[in-house]
PDB file of C-alpha atoms in Angstrom:
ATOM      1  CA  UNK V   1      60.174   9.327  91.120  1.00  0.00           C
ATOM      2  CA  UNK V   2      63.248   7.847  89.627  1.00  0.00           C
ATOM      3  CA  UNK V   3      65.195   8.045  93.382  1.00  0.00           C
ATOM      4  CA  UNK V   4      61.823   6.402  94.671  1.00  0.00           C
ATOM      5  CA  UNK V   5      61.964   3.302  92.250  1.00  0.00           C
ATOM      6  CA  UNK V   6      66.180   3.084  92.725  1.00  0.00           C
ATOM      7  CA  UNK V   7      65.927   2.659  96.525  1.00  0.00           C
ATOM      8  CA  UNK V   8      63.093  -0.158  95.741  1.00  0.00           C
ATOM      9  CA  UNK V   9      65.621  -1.912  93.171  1.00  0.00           C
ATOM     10  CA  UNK V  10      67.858  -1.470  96.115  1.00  0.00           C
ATOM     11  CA  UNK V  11      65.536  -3.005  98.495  1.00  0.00           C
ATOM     12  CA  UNK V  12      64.221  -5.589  96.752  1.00  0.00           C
ATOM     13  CA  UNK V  13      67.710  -6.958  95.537  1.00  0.00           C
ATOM     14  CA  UNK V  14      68.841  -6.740  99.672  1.00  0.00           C
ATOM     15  CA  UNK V  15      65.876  -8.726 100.959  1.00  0.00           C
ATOM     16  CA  UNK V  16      64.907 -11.585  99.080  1.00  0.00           C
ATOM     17  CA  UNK V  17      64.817 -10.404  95.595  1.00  0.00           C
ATOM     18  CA  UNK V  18      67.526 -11.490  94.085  1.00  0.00           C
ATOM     19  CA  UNK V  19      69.143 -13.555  96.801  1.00  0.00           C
ATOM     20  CA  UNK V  20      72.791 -12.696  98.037  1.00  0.00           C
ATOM     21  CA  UNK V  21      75.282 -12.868  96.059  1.00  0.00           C
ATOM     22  CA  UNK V  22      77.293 -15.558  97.969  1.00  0.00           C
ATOM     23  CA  UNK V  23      75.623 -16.921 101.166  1.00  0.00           C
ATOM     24  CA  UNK V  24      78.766 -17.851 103.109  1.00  0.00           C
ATOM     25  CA  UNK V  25      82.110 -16.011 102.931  1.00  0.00           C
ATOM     26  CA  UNK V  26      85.378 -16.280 105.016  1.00  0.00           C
ATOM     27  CA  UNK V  27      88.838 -15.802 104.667  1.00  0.00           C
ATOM     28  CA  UNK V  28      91.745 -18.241 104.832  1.00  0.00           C
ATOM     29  CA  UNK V  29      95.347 -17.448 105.825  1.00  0.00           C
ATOM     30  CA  UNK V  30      97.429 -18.955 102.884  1.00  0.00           C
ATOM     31  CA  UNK V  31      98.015 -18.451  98.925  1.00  0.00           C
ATOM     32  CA  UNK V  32      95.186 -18.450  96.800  1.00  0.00           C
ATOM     33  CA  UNK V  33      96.964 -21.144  94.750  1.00  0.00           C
ATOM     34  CA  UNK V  34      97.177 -23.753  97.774  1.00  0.00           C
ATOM     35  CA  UNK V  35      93.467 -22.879  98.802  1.00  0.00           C
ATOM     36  CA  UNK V  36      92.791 -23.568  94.882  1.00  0.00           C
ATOM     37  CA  UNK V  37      93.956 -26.850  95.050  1.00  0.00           C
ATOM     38  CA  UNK V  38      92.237 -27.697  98.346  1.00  0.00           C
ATOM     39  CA  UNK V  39      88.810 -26.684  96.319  1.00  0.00           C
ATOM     40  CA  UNK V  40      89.142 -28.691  93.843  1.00  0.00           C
ATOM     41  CA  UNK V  41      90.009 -31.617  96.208  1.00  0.00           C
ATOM     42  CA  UNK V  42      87.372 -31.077  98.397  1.00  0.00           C
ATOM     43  CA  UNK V  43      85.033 -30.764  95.168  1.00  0.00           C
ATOM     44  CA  UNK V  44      86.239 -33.764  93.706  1.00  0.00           C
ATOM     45  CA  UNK V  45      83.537 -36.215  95.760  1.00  0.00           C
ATOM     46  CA  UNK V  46      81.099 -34.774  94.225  1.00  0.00           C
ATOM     47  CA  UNK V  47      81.983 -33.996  90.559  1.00  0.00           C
ATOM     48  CA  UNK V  48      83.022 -30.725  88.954  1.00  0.00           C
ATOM     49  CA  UNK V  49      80.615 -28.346  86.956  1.00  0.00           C
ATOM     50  CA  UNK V  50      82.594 -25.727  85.729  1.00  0.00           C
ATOM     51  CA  UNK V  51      86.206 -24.107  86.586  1.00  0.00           C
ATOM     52  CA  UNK V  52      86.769 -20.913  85.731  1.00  0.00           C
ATOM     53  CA  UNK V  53      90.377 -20.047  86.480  1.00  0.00           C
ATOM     54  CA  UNK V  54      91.170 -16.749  85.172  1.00  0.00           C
ATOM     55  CA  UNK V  55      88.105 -15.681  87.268  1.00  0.00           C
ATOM     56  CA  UNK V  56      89.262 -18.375  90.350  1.00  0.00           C
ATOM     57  CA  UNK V  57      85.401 -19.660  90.458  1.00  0.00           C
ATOM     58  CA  UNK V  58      84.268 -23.178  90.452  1.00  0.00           C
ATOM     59  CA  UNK V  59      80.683 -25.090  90.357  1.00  0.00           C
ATOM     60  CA  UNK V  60      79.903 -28.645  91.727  1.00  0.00           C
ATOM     61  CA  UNK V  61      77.869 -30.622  89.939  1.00  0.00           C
ATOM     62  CA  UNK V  62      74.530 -31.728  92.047  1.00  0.00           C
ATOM     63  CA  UNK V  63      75.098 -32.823  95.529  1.00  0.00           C
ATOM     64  CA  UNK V  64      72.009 -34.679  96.955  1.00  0.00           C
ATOM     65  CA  UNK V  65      71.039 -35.497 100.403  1.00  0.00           C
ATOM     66  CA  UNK V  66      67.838 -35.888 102.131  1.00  0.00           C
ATOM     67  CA  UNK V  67      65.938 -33.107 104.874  1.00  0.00           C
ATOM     68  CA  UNK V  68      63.223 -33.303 106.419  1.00  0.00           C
ATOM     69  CA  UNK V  69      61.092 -30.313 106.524  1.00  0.00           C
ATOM     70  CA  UNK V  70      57.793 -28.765 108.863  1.00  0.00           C
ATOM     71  CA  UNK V  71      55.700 -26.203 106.925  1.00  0.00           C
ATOM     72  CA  UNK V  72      52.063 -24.887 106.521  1.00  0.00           C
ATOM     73  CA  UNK V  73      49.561 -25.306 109.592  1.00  0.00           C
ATOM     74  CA  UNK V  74      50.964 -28.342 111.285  1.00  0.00           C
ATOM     75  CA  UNK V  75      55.174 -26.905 111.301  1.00  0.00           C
ATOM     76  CA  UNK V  76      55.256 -27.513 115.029  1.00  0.00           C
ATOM     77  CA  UNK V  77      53.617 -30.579 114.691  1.00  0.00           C
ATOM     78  CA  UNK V  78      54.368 -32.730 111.266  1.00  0.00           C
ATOM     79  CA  UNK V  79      57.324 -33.044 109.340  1.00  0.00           C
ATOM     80  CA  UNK V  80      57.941 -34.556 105.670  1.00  0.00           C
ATOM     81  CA  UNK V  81      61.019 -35.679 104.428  1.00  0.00           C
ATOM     82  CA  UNK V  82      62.464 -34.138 100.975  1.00  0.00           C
ATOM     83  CA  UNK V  83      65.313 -35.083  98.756  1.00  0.00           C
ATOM     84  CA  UNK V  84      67.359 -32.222  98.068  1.00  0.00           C
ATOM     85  CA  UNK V  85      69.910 -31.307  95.571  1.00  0.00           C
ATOM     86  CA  UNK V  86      72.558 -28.467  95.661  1.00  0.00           C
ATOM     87  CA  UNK V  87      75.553 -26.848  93.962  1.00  0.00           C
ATOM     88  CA  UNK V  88      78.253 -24.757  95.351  1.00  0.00           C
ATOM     89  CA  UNK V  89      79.445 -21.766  93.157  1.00  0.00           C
ATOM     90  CA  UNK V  90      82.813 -21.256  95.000  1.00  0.00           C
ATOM     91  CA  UNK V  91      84.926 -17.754  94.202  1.00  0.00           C
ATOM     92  CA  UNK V  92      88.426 -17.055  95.810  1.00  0.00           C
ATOM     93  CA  UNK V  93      90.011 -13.584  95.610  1.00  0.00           C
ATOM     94  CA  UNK V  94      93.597 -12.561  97.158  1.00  0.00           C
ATOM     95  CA  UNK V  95      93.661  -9.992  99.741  1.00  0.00           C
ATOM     96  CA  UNK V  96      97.144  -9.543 100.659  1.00  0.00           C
ATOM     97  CA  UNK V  97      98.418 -13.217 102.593  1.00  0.00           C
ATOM     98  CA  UNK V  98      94.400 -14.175 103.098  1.00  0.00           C
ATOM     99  CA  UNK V  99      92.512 -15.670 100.424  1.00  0.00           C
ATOM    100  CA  UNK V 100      88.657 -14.505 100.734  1.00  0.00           C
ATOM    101  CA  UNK V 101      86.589 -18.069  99.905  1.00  0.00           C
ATOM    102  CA  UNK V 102      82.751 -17.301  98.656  1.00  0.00           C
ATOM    103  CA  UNK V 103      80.542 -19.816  98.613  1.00  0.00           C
ATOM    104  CA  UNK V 104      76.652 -19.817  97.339  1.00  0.00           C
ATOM    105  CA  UNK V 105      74.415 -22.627  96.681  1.00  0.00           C
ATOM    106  CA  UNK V 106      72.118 -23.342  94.209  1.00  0.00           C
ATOM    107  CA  UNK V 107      69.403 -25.359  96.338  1.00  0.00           C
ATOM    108  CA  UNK V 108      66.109 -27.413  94.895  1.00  0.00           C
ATOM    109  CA  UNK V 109      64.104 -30.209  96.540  1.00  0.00           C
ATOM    110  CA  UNK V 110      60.812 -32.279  95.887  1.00  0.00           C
ATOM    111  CA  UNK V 111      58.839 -35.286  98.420  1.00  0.00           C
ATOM    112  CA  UNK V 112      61.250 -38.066  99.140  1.00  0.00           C
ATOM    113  CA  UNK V 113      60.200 -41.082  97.347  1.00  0.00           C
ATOM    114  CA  UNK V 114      58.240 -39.071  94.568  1.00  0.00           C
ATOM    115  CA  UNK V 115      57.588 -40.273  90.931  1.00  0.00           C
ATOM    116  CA  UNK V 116      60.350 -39.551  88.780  1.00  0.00           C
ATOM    117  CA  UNK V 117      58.314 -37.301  86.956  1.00  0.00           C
ATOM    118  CA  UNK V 118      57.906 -34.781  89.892  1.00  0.00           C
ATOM    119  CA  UNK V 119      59.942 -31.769  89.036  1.00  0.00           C
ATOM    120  CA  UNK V 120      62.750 -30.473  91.175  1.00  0.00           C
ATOM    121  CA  UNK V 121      61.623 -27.262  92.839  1.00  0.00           C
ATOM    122  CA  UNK V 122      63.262 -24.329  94.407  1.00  0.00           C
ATOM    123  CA  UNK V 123      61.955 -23.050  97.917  1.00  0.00           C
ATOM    124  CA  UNK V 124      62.473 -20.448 100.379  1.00  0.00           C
ATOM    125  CA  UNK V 125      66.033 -21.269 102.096  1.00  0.00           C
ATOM    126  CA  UNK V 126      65.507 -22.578 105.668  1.00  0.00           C
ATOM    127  CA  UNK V 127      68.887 -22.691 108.228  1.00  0.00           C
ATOM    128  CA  UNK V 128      69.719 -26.012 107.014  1.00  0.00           C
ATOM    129  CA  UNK V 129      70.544 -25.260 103.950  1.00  0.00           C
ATOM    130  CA  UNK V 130      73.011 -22.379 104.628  1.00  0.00           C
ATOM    131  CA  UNK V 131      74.619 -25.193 106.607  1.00  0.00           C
ATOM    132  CA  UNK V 132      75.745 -26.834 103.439  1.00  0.00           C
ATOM    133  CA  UNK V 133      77.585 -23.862 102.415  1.00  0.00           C
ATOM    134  CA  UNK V 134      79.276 -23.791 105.983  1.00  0.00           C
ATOM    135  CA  UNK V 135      80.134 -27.494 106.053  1.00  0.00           C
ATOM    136  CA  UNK V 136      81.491 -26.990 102.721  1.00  0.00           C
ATOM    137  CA  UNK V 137      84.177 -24.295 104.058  1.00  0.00           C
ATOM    138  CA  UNK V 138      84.289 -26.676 107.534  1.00  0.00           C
ATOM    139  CA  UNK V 139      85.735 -29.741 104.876  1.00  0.00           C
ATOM    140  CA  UNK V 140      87.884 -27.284 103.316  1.00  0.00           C
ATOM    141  CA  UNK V 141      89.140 -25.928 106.276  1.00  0.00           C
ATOM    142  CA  UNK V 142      90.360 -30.204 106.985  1.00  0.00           C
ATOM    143  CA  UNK V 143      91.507 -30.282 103.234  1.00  0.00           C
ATOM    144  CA  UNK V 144      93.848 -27.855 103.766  1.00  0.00           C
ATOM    145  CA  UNK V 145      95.094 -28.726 107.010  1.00  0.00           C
ATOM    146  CA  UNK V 146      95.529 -32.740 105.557  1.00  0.00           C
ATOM    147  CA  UNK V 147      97.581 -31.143 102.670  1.00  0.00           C
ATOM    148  CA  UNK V 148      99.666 -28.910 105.033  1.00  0.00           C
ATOM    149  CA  UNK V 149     100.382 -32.324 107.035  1.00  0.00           C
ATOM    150  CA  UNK V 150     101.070 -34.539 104.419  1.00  0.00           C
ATOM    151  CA  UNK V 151     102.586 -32.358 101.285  1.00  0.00           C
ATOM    152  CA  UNK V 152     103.184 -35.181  99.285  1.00  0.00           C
ATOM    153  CA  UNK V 153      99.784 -34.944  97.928  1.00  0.00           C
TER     154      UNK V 153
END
C-alpha cells in the first residue's frame, strides 16, 4: 500500500499536480556573475520582486500583456481576449564554464476590459504562455551579447 500511494505522489507531482519546477531551462556559456548582471538588466523593465543572492534566484514583479484565448464548445470558432499577468522566478547555478538559467512563471489572467473587481485567476497553461519564459531567455540571450559588445556598461 505505501509503494502504491508513493508512485501516485510521484505521478501526480510529474503531470500536472504540482506543476514543474521551472518551465524553461538552458544553459549559457559564461560566468555566473556576468549572466547575473545580464538578469537583473533584463529584469529591470519590469521591476524587481525579490533577489536572493546567496541562492542566485530572482522574481519580477507582475508583467502584464494581453492574449487572446479559444476555449469551451466554440475553441475552433470564437476567441476572447484576456489580460494577463506573469512573474518570472529566475535561478542560475554554475556547472563548470556554463551557467544553467531556470526560469518559471507565475501566470494569472481575467476578461480584458473587466470590472476592477474581477479577481485575477490562474488557468491551465496554454503554449503561449511557456513562450514568455522563452522570450525571457531570447532577451537575455541579446542582454548579454549588448554587454559583451559594449563593456562599458
Amino acid at each position: 500500500m505505501t509503494l502504491l500511494l508513493s508512485i501516485l505522489i510521484i505521478l501526480w507531482a510529474v503531470f500536472g499536480g504540482a506543476g514543474p519546477l521551472f518551465a524553461y531551462s538552458d544553459e549559457i556559456s559564461a560566468p555566473l556573475e556576468e549572466v547575473w548582471q545580464a538578469v537583473q538588466e533584463t529584469l529591470a523593465p519590469y521591476g524587481i520582486k525579490k533577489i536572493k543572492p546567496h541562492t542566485n534566484e530572482i522574481e519580477s514583479r507582475w508583467i502584464k500583456d494581453r492574449v487572446k484565448r479559444s476555449r469551451g464548445l466554440l475553441k475552433n470558432v470564437a476567441s476572447q481576449l484576456y489580460e494577463r499577468r506573469y512573474r518570472l522566478k529566475i535561478r542560475l547555478t554554475q556547472a563548470g564554464g556554463l551557467t544553467s538559467v531556470a526560469i518559471r512563471g507565475t501566470f494569472e489572467e481575467k476578461p480584458y476590459d473587466s470590472p476592477p473587481a474581477v479577481h485575477w485567476q490562474s488557468y491551465k497553461l496554454e503554449s503561449s504562455d511557456y513562450d514568455a519564459e522563452r522570450n525571457f531567455f531570447m532577451q537575455l540571450l541579446k542582454t548579454l551579447q549588448s554587454r559583451r559588445q559594449n563593456p562599458a556598461q
